[in-house]
Coordinates of C-alpha atoms in Angstrom, one line a residue:
Chain A
X1415 CA -11.3 257.5 -13.6
X1416 CA -8.3 255.4 -12.8
X1417 CA -10.3 252.2 -13.0
X1418 CA -11.5 253.0 -16.6
X1419 CA -7.8 252.7 -17.7
X1420 CA -8.1 249.0 -16.9
X1421 CA -11.7 248.4 -17.8
X1422 CA -11.5 249.7 -21.3
X1423 CA -8.8 247.3 -22.5
X1424 CA -10.6 244.5 -20.7
X1425 CA -13.8 245.3 -22.4
X1426 CA -12.1 245.6 -25.8
X1427 CA -10.5 242.2 -25.3
X1428 CA -13.8 240.7 -24.1
X1429 CA -15.5 242.1 -27.1
X1430 CA -12.8 240.7 -29.4
X1431 CA -13.0 237.3 -27.8
X1432 CA -16.8 237.4 -28.0
X1433 CA -16.6 238.2 -31.7
X1434 CA -14.3 235.3 -32.3
X1435 CA -16.2 232.7 -30.2
X1436 CA -19.6 233.7 -31.6
X1437 CA -18.4 233.3 -35.2
X1438 CA -20.4 230.8 -37.2
X1439 CA -18.6 227.5 -37.7
X1440 CA -18.5 225.5 -40.9
X1441 CA -18.7 221.9 -41.7
X1442 CA -15.7 219.9 -42.9
X1443 CA -16.7 219.8 -46.6
X1444 CA -14.3 216.9 -47.2
X1445 CA -16.5 214.7 -45.0
X1446 CA -19.2 215.0 -47.7
X1447 CA -16.9 214.6 -50.8
X1448 CA -17.2 210.9 -51.2
X1449 CA -20.8 210.6 -50.2
X1450 CA -23.3 210.2 -53.0
X1451 CA -27.0 210.9 -52.3
X1452 CA -29.8 208.6 -53.1
X1453 CA -33.1 210.3 -53.6
X1454 CA -35.2 207.3 -52.7
X1455 CA -33.5 206.8 -49.4
X1456 CA -33.7 210.5 -48.9
X1457 CA -37.5 210.4 -48.9
X1458 CA -37.4 208.4 -45.7
X1459 CA -35.0 210.8 -44.1
X1460 CA -37.2 213.7 -45.2
X1461 CA -40.3 212.0 -43.7
X1462 CA -38.7 211.0 -40.5
X1463 CA -37.2 214.5 -40.1
X1464 CA -40.6 216.1 -40.6
X1465 CA -39.3 218.8 -43.0
X1466 CA -42.6 219.3 -44.8
X1467 CA -44.6 219.7 -41.6
X1468 CA -43.1 223.1 -40.9
X1469 CA -42.0 224.2 -44.4
X1470 CA -45.2 223.6 -46.5
X1471 CA -47.1 226.8 -47.1
X1472 CA -49.9 227.5 -44.5
X1473 CA -53.2 225.8 -45.3
X1474 CA -51.6 224.1 -48.4
X1475 CA -52.9 220.7 -49.4
X1476 CA -49.7 219.9 -51.3
X1477 CA -47.3 219.4 -48.5
X1478 CA -44.4 218.8 -50.8
X1479 CA -44.2 222.4 -52.1
X1480 CA -41.9 223.7 -49.4
X1481 CA -42.6 227.4 -49.9
X1482 CA -42.5 228.2 -46.2
X1483 CA -44.5 230.9 -44.5
X1484 CA -45.9 229.0 -41.4
X1485 CA -45.6 231.2 -38.3
X1486 CA -44.0 229.9 -35.1
X1487 CA -44.7 232.0 -32.1
X1488 CA -42.2 232.0 -29.2
X1489 CA -41.2 234.1 -26.2
X1490 CA -38.6 235.8 -28.5
X1491 CA -40.9 236.7 -31.4
X1492 CA -42.5 235.0 -34.3
X1493 CA -40.4 232.9 -36.7
X1494 CA -41.5 232.2 -40.2
X1495 CA -40.4 228.9 -41.8
X1496 CA -38.4 229.9 -45.0
X1497 CA -38.8 228.6 -48.5
X1498 CA -36.6 225.4 -48.8
X1499 CA -37.8 224.3 -52.2
X1500 CA -35.3 223.8 -55.0
X1501 CA -35.5 227.3 -56.5
X1502 CA -33.5 230.5 -56.2
X1503 CA -35.9 231.6 -53.4
X1504 CA -35.1 228.4 -51.6
X1505 CA -32.2 226.0 -51.5
X1506 CA -31.9 225.5 -55.3
X1507 CA -28.1 226.2 -55.5
X1508 CA -27.1 224.4 -52.3
X1509 CA -24.4 221.8 -52.2
X1510 CA -24.6 218.8 -49.9
X1511 CA -22.0 220.6 -47.7
X1512 CA -24.3 223.7 -47.6
X1513 CA -27.2 221.6 -46.5
X1514 CA -25.0 219.9 -43.9
X1515 CA -23.9 223.3 -42.6
X1516 CA -27.5 224.3 -42.1
X1517 CA -28.7 221.0 -40.6
X1518 CA -25.7 220.1 -38.4
X1519 CA -24.3 223.5 -37.5
X1520 CA -27.2 225.9 -37.9
X1521 CA -25.2 228.0 -40.3
X1522 CA -26.4 229.3 -43.7
X1523 CA -24.2 228.9 -46.8
X1524 CA -23.3 232.6 -46.5
X1525 CA -22.2 232.1 -42.9
X1526 CA -25.1 233.4 -40.8
X1527 CA -26.4 231.7 -37.7
X1528 CA -29.9 230.3 -38.0
X1529 CA -32.4 230.7 -35.1
X1530 CA -32.9 227.4 -33.2
X1531 CA -36.6 227.4 -34.1
X1532 CA -35.0 225.4 -36.9
X1533 CA -34.2 222.2 -34.9
X1534 CA -30.5 222.0 -35.9
X1535 CA -29.8 221.2 -32.3
X1536 CA -31.4 217.9 -33.0
X1537 CA -30.2 217.4 -36.6
X1538 CA -26.6 218.1 -35.4
X1539 CA -26.2 214.3 -35.1
X1540 CA -27.3 213.5 -38.6
X1541 CA -25.3 210.9 -40.5
X1542 CA -23.5 212.4 -43.6
X1543 CA -25.1 209.7 -45.8
X1544 CA -28.6 210.8 -44.6
X1545 CA -27.7 214.5 -45.3
X1546 CA -26.6 213.5 -48.9
X1547 CA -29.7 211.4 -49.4
X1548 CA -32.0 214.2 -48.2
X1549 CA -30.2 216.6 -50.5
X1550 CA -30.8 214.4 -53.5
X1551 CA -34.5 213.9 -52.6
X1552 CA -35.2 217.6 -51.9
X1553 CA -33.8 218.5 -55.4
X1554 CA -36.6 216.4 -56.9
X1555 CA -39.4 218.3 -55.1
X1556 CA -41.5 221.1 -56.8
X1557 CA -39.9 224.6 -56.9
X1558 CA -41.6 227.6 -55.5
X1559 CA -40.5 231.2 -56.1
X1560 CA -42.3 232.6 -53.0
X1561 CA -39.8 234.8 -51.1
X1562 CA -39.1 233.7 -47.5
X1563 CA -40.8 236.0 -44.9
X1564 CA -38.4 237.8 -42.5
X1565 CA -38.7 236.7 -38.9
X1566 CA -40.5 239.1 -36.6
X1567 CA -38.0 239.1 -33.7
X1568 CA -37.2 242.1 -31.4
X1569 CA -34.0 243.4 -30.0
X1570 CA -31.6 241.9 -28.8
X1571 CA -32.7 238.6 -30.4
X1572 CA -32.6 240.2 -33.9
X1573 CA -28.8 240.3 -33.7
X1574 CA -27.9 237.0 -35.3
X1575 CA -24.3 237.1 -34.0
X1576 CA -25.7 236.7 -30.5
X1577 CA -26.8 233.2 -31.5
X1578 CA -23.1 232.3 -31.4
X1579 CA -23.3 232.8 -27.7
X1580 CA -26.5 230.8 -27.5
X1581 CA -24.8 228.0 -29.3
X1582 CA -21.9 228.0 -26.9
X1583 CA -24.3 227.5 -24.1
X1584 CA -26.9 225.1 -25.5
X1585 CA -25.6 223.5 -28.7
X1586 CA -24.2 220.1 -28.4
X1587 CA -24.2 217.0 -30.6
X1588 CA -24.2 214.6 -27.7
X1589 CA -27.0 212.1 -27.2
X1590 CA -29.1 212.3 -24.0
X1591 CA -30.1 208.7 -23.6
X1592 CA -27.9 205.5 -23.8
X1593 CA -28.7 203.4 -26.8
X1594 CA -29.8 200.0 -25.6
X1595 CA -31.8 197.2 -27.2
X1596 CA -34.7 197.7 -24.8
X1597 CA -34.8 201.3 -25.7
X1598 CA -35.2 200.8 -29.4
X1599 CA -31.5 200.5 -30.1
X1600 CA -29.4 203.0 -32.0
X1601 CA -32.2 203.4 -34.6
X1602 CA -34.8 204.3 -32.0
X1603 CA -32.5 206.9 -30.5
X1604 CA -31.5 208.3 -33.8
X1605 CA -35.1 208.7 -34.8
X1606 CA -36.3 210.3 -31.5
X1607 CA -33.3 212.5 -30.7
X1608 CA -32.1 213.4 -34.2
X1609 CA -34.5 213.1 -37.1
X1610 CA -37.9 213.4 -35.6
X1611 CA -36.6 216.0 -33.1
X1612 CA -39.3 215.0 -30.5
X1613 CA -37.6 216.9 -27.6
X1614 CA -37.9 220.2 -29.4
X1615 CA -41.5 220.3 -28.3
X1616 CA -41.8 217.7 -25.6
X1617 CA -38.9 219.0 -23.4
X1618 CA -39.3 222.3 -21.5
X1619 CA -36.9 225.2 -22.2
X1620 CA -35.0 227.5 -19.9
X1621 CA -35.6 231.3 -20.0
X1622 CA -33.0 231.6 -22.8
X1623 CA -34.7 229.0 -24.9
X1624 CA -32.3 226.2 -24.4
X1625 CA -33.7 222.7 -23.7
X1626 CA -33.8 221.7 -20.0
X1627 CA -32.3 218.3 -20.4
X1628 CA -32.8 217.4 -16.8
X1629 CA -36.5 217.4 -17.7
X1630 CA -36.0 215.4 -20.9
X1631 CA -39.4 214.7 -22.5
X1632 CA -41.1 216.2 -19.4
X1633 CA -43.7 218.1 -21.4
X1634 CA -43.8 221.8 -21.9
X1635 CA -46.2 224.7 -22.5
X1636 CA -47.2 225.0 -26.2
X1637 CA -45.1 227.8 -27.6
X1638 CA -48.2 228.9 -29.6
X1639 CA -49.6 229.8 -26.2
X1640 CA -52.6 227.5 -26.3
X1641 CA -52.4 224.3 -24.2
X1642 CA -49.5 222.1 -23.3
X1643 CA -47.3 219.5 -25.1
X1644 CA -47.7 216.3 -23.1
X1645 CA -45.1 214.6 -20.9
X1646 CA -43.8 211.3 -22.4
X1647 CA -42.1 209.9 -19.3
X1648 CA -43.6 206.8 -17.6
X1649 CA -44.8 208.8 -14.5
X1650 CA -47.3 210.2 -17.0
X1651 CA -47.5 208.1 -20.2
X1652 CA -48.7 204.6 -19.3
X1653 CA -49.4 203.3 -22.8
X1654 CA -47.7 200.1 -23.8
X1655 CA -45.0 200.2 -26.6
X1656 CA -47.6 198.7 -28.9
X1657 CA -50.1 201.4 -28.0
X1658 CA -47.5 204.1 -28.8
X1659 CA -46.5 202.5 -32.1
X1660 CA -50.2 202.2 -33.1
X1661 CA -50.8 205.8 -32.2
X1662 CA -47.8 206.8 -34.4
X1663 CA -49.3 204.7 -37.2
X1664 CA -53.0 205.6 -36.9
X1665 CA -53.3 208.7 -34.7
X1666 CA -55.6 206.7 -32.3
X1667 CA -54.9 206.7 -28.6
X1668 CA -55.7 203.5 -26.7
X1669 CA -59.1 205.1 -25.9
X1670 CA -59.6 205.9 -29.6
X1671 CA -59.4 209.5 -29.2
X1672 CA -57.6 211.0 -32.1
X1673 CA -54.4 213.0 -32.5
X1674 CA -54.7 216.8 -32.9
X1675 CA -52.7 219.9 -33.4
X1676 CA -49.2 219.9 -34.9
X1677 CA -48.9 216.2 -33.7
X1678 CA -51.3 215.3 -36.4
X1679 CA -48.6 216.2 -38.9
X1680 CA -46.1 214.2 -36.9
X1681 CA -48.3 211.1 -37.0
X1682 CA -48.7 211.7 -40.8
X1683 CA -45.0 211.3 -41.1
X1684 CA -44.6 208.4 -38.8
X1685 CA -47.4 206.5 -40.6
X1686 CA -45.2 206.5 -43.7
X1687 CA -42.2 205.0 -41.9
X1688 CA -41.8 201.2 -41.3
X1689 CA -43.4 199.3 -38.5
X1690 CA -39.9 198.6 -37.1
X1691 CA -39.1 202.3 -37.0
X1692 CA -42.3 203.1 -35.1
X1693 CA -41.7 200.3 -32.6
X1694 CA -38.1 201.5 -32.1
X1695 CA -39.4 204.9 -31.3
X1696 CA -42.1 203.5 -28.9
X1697 CA -39.4 201.4 -27.1
X1698 CA -37.2 204.5 -26.7
X1699 CA -40.2 206.4 -25.2
X1700 CA -41.0 203.4 -22.8
X1701 CA -37.4 203.4 -21.6
X1702 CA -37.4 207.1 -20.6
X1703 CA -36.7 207.6 -16.9
X1704 CA -39.6 208.8 -14.7
X1705 CA -39.5 212.4 -13.7
X1706 CA -40.7 214.1 -10.5
X1707 CA -42.7 217.3 -10.5
Chain B
X420 CA -56.9 199.2 -19.8
X421 CA -59.4 199.0 -16.9
X422 CA -57.3 201.6 -15.1
X423 CA -57.4 204.1 -18.0
X424 CA -61.2 203.6 -18.3
X425 CA -61.5 204.4 -14.6
X426 CA -59.3 207.5 -15.1
X427 CA -61.4 208.5 -18.1
X428 CA -64.6 208.0 -16.1
X429 CA -63.2 210.1 -13.2
X430 CA -62.3 212.8 -15.7
X431 CA -65.7 212.7 -17.2
X432 CA -67.3 213.1 -13.8
X433 CA -65.0 216.0 -12.9
X434 CA -65.5 217.5 -16.3
X435 CA -69.2 217.4 -16.1
X436 CA -69.2 218.8 -12.6
X437 CA -67.2 221.8 -13.9
X438 CA -69.0 222.3 -17.2
X439 CA -72.4 220.7 -17.2
X440 CA -74.2 223.7 -16.1
X441 CA -72.9 226.3 -18.5
X442 CA -72.1 224.0 -21.4
X443 CA -74.4 224.7 -24.4
X444 CA -76.4 221.6 -25.4
X445 CA -74.8 221.8 -28.9
X446 CA -71.4 221.3 -27.4
X447 CA -72.6 218.4 -25.2
X448 CA -74.1 216.8 -28.3
X449 CA -71.0 217.1 -30.5
X450 CA -68.8 215.8 -27.7
X451 CA -71.2 212.9 -27.3
X452 CA -71.0 212.0 -30.9
X453 CA -67.2 211.8 -30.8
X454 CA -67.6 209.5 -27.8
X455 CA -69.9 207.2 -29.8
X456 CA -67.2 207.2 -32.5
X457 CA -64.5 206.3 -30.0
X458 CA -66.4 203.5 -28.5
X459 CA -67.2 201.9 -31.8
X460 CA -63.7 202.4 -33.1
X461 CA -62.5 200.7 -29.9
X462 CA -64.5 197.6 -30.9
X463 CA -63.0 197.6 -34.5
X464 CA -59.5 198.3 -33.2
X465 CA -59.8 195.4 -30.7
X466 CA -60.8 193.1 -33.6
X467 CA -57.9 194.4 -35.8
X468 CA -55.4 193.8 -33.0
X469 CA -56.9 190.4 -32.1
X470 CA -58.0 191.4 -28.6
X471 CA -61.7 190.9 -29.6
X472 CA -62.7 187.9 -31.7
X473 CA -64.1 188.8 -35.1
X474 CA -67.7 188.1 -36.0
X475 CA -69.6 189.9 -38.7
X476 CA -72.5 191.1 -36.6
X477 CA -70.3 192.8 -34.0
X478 CA -68.0 194.4 -36.6
X479 CA -71.0 195.5 -38.7
X480 CA -72.8 197.0 -35.7
X481 CA -69.8 199.1 -34.9
X482 CA -69.3 200.2 -38.5
X483 CA -73.0 201.0 -38.9
X484 CA -72.9 203.2 -35.8
X485 CA -69.9 205.1 -37.2
X486 CA -71.7 205.7 -40.5
X487 CA -74.7 206.8 -38.5
X488 CA -72.7 209.5 -36.6
X489 CA -71.1 210.6 -39.9
X490 CA -74.6 211.4 -41.2
X491 CA -75.3 213.9 -38.5
X492 CA -75.1 217.4 -40.0
X493 CA -72.4 219.3 -38.1
X494 CA -73.7 222.8 -38.7
X495 CA -76.4 222.1 -36.1
X496 CA -73.8 221.3 -33.5
X497 CA -71.1 223.9 -34.3
X498 CA -73.2 227.0 -33.6
X499 CA -71.8 230.5 -33.5
X500 CA -70.1 231.4 -30.2
X501 CA -69.2 227.9 -29.2
X502 CA -65.5 228.0 -30.2
X503 CA -62.6 227.6 -27.9
X504 CA -61.9 231.3 -27.7
X505 CA -65.5 232.0 -26.7
X506 CA -66.2 229.3 -24.1
X507 CA -64.4 226.9 -21.8
X508 CA -64.6 223.1 -22.2
X509 CA -64.2 222.9 -26.0
X510 CA -61.2 222.5 -28.3
X511 CA -63.1 223.5 -31.4
X512 CA -61.0 226.2 -32.9
X513 CA -62.5 229.5 -34.4
X514 CA -61.0 228.4 -37.7
X515 CA -64.0 226.0 -38.1
X516 CA -66.4 229.0 -38.4
X517 CA -64.1 230.7 -40.9
X518 CA -64.0 227.7 -43.1
X519 CA -67.3 226.0 -42.7
X520 CA -67.3 224.6 -46.2
X521 CA -63.9 222.9 -45.7
X522 CA -65.0 221.7 -42.3
X523 CA -68.1 220.1 -43.8
X524 CA -66.1 218.5 -46.6
X525 CA -63.7 217.0 -44.1
X526 CA -66.6 215.6 -42.2
X527 CA -67.8 214.2 -45.5
X528 CA -64.4 212.4 -45.8
X529 CA -65.2 210.6 -42.5
X530 CA -68.5 209.4 -44.1
X531 CA -66.6 208.0 -47.1
X532 CA -64.1 206.2 -44.8
X533 CA -67.0 204.9 -42.6
X534 CA -68.7 203.5 -45.6
X535 CA -65.5 201.6 -46.5
X536 CA -65.5 200.3 -43.0
X537 CA -68.9 198.8 -43.5
X538 CA -67.6 196.8 -46.5
X539 CA -64.5 195.8 -44.5
X540 CA -66.5 194.7 -41.5
X541 CA -68.5 192.3 -43.7
X542 CA -65.3 191.1 -45.4
X543 CA -63.3 189.9 -42.3
X544 CA -60.7 190.7 -39.7
X545 CA -57.9 191.4 -42.2
X546 CA -59.8 194.2 -44.0
X547 CA -60.6 196.1 -40.8
X548 CA -57.1 197.3 -40.0
X549 CA -56.6 199.2 -43.3
X550 CA -60.1 200.6 -43.1
X551 CA -59.4 201.9 -39.6
X552 CA -56.3 203.6 -41.0
X553 CA -58.5 205.5 -43.4
X554 CA -60.9 206.6 -40.6
X555 CA -57.9 207.7 -38.6
X556 CA -56.7 209.7 -41.6
X557 CA -60.0 211.5 -41.8
X558 CA -60.0 212.3 -38.0
X559 CA -56.4 213.5 -38.3
X560 CA -56.9 215.7 -41.4
X561 CA -59.6 217.6 -39.6
X562 CA -58.0 217.8 -36.1
X563 CA -54.8 219.0 -37.7
X564 CA -56.5 222.3 -38.6
X565 CA -59.6 222.6 -36.4
X566 CA -58.9 221.1 -33.0
X567 CA -56.8 222.9 -30.4
X568 CA -54.2 221.0 -28.4
X569 CA -55.1 220.0 -24.8

């Protein structure tokens, strides 16, 4: 009994500290005050970030109606991409700072943590100008009134506040690779590590769902359960930079096999970017360090 | 390049040892047709990239072969019970059988792109790259929905 006398206050303090440190953060709105969005530039950001690939409606031919609804299975449950079209059911009323909070902090305008199925762990490094441009572009897209489908996630992962703890452990806006000219420069790194969020699928995750950065781009099981996402490091991927750039443009491997699965959507996006951007990504991939087993 | 062909060949040998006996002939046939596509796309891709010198006969032969494959009716090859959930050694997803009309229409898009390649092959080297892009688009559009990842 005696020990409880000490344990209870400790537990209360721990819970209090836990409550504080898991609180959703917010962006510095002033950072976005002087930034004016350009919709045309935003289209490139939108394409490079692959927003439509996950947020268009399942089986929809029109990939610019961002009604959401595609399921994403994981070890923690099934997540459904929400409606992010410019309507009341989506992000119609959002300010640039609201969008920045979502993309760079993983926090909704009403102060809730998002699940990291939404790759804000990559988007965290987005330039304010790109966020503003993206915001301007997304407001020009068709509106959909389809309500977002709730995620199908079990206890304890359904307690959003626990994501504050997850973020303490795994959320960082540091880059993994050095930016060098041989590695596609700052642009290549920004495309791979931030906008195109390649590592979200190509890097394995630990049991809590955080990226295992020691195995950067080391390949991973497909979260859908079928097959694997390939390793991109030079111990496995032996294509030349030109081969990789051509694959991102056409979907053809050097053997003229063709891209499949979700990567087909990724190639769709890359094919709309500039040849310089594709080559920068390819150079980044070629500069990855080899991994062991 | 040589190395990767060797690796492919080794894979093909291993693959056939593992699957040859129990693989339905429809599956072998449909995988064979995609190999024919890949080999001929390789010729056209080589020309587009400048690795193979352009001449009309070579380019046209490759384009004709792709058109020929595109004319094969797919329903004969994608028979019931040969999807990736039912048997090993195929990446053909069950969704194909649920959407046969859409599947056939996407195969038709390959035919359209292949016909454009015939024109491009007769036109010259510069026309081949864009035509390849359209064929790649047709491959991708179908694989996106109907082909399982490796």
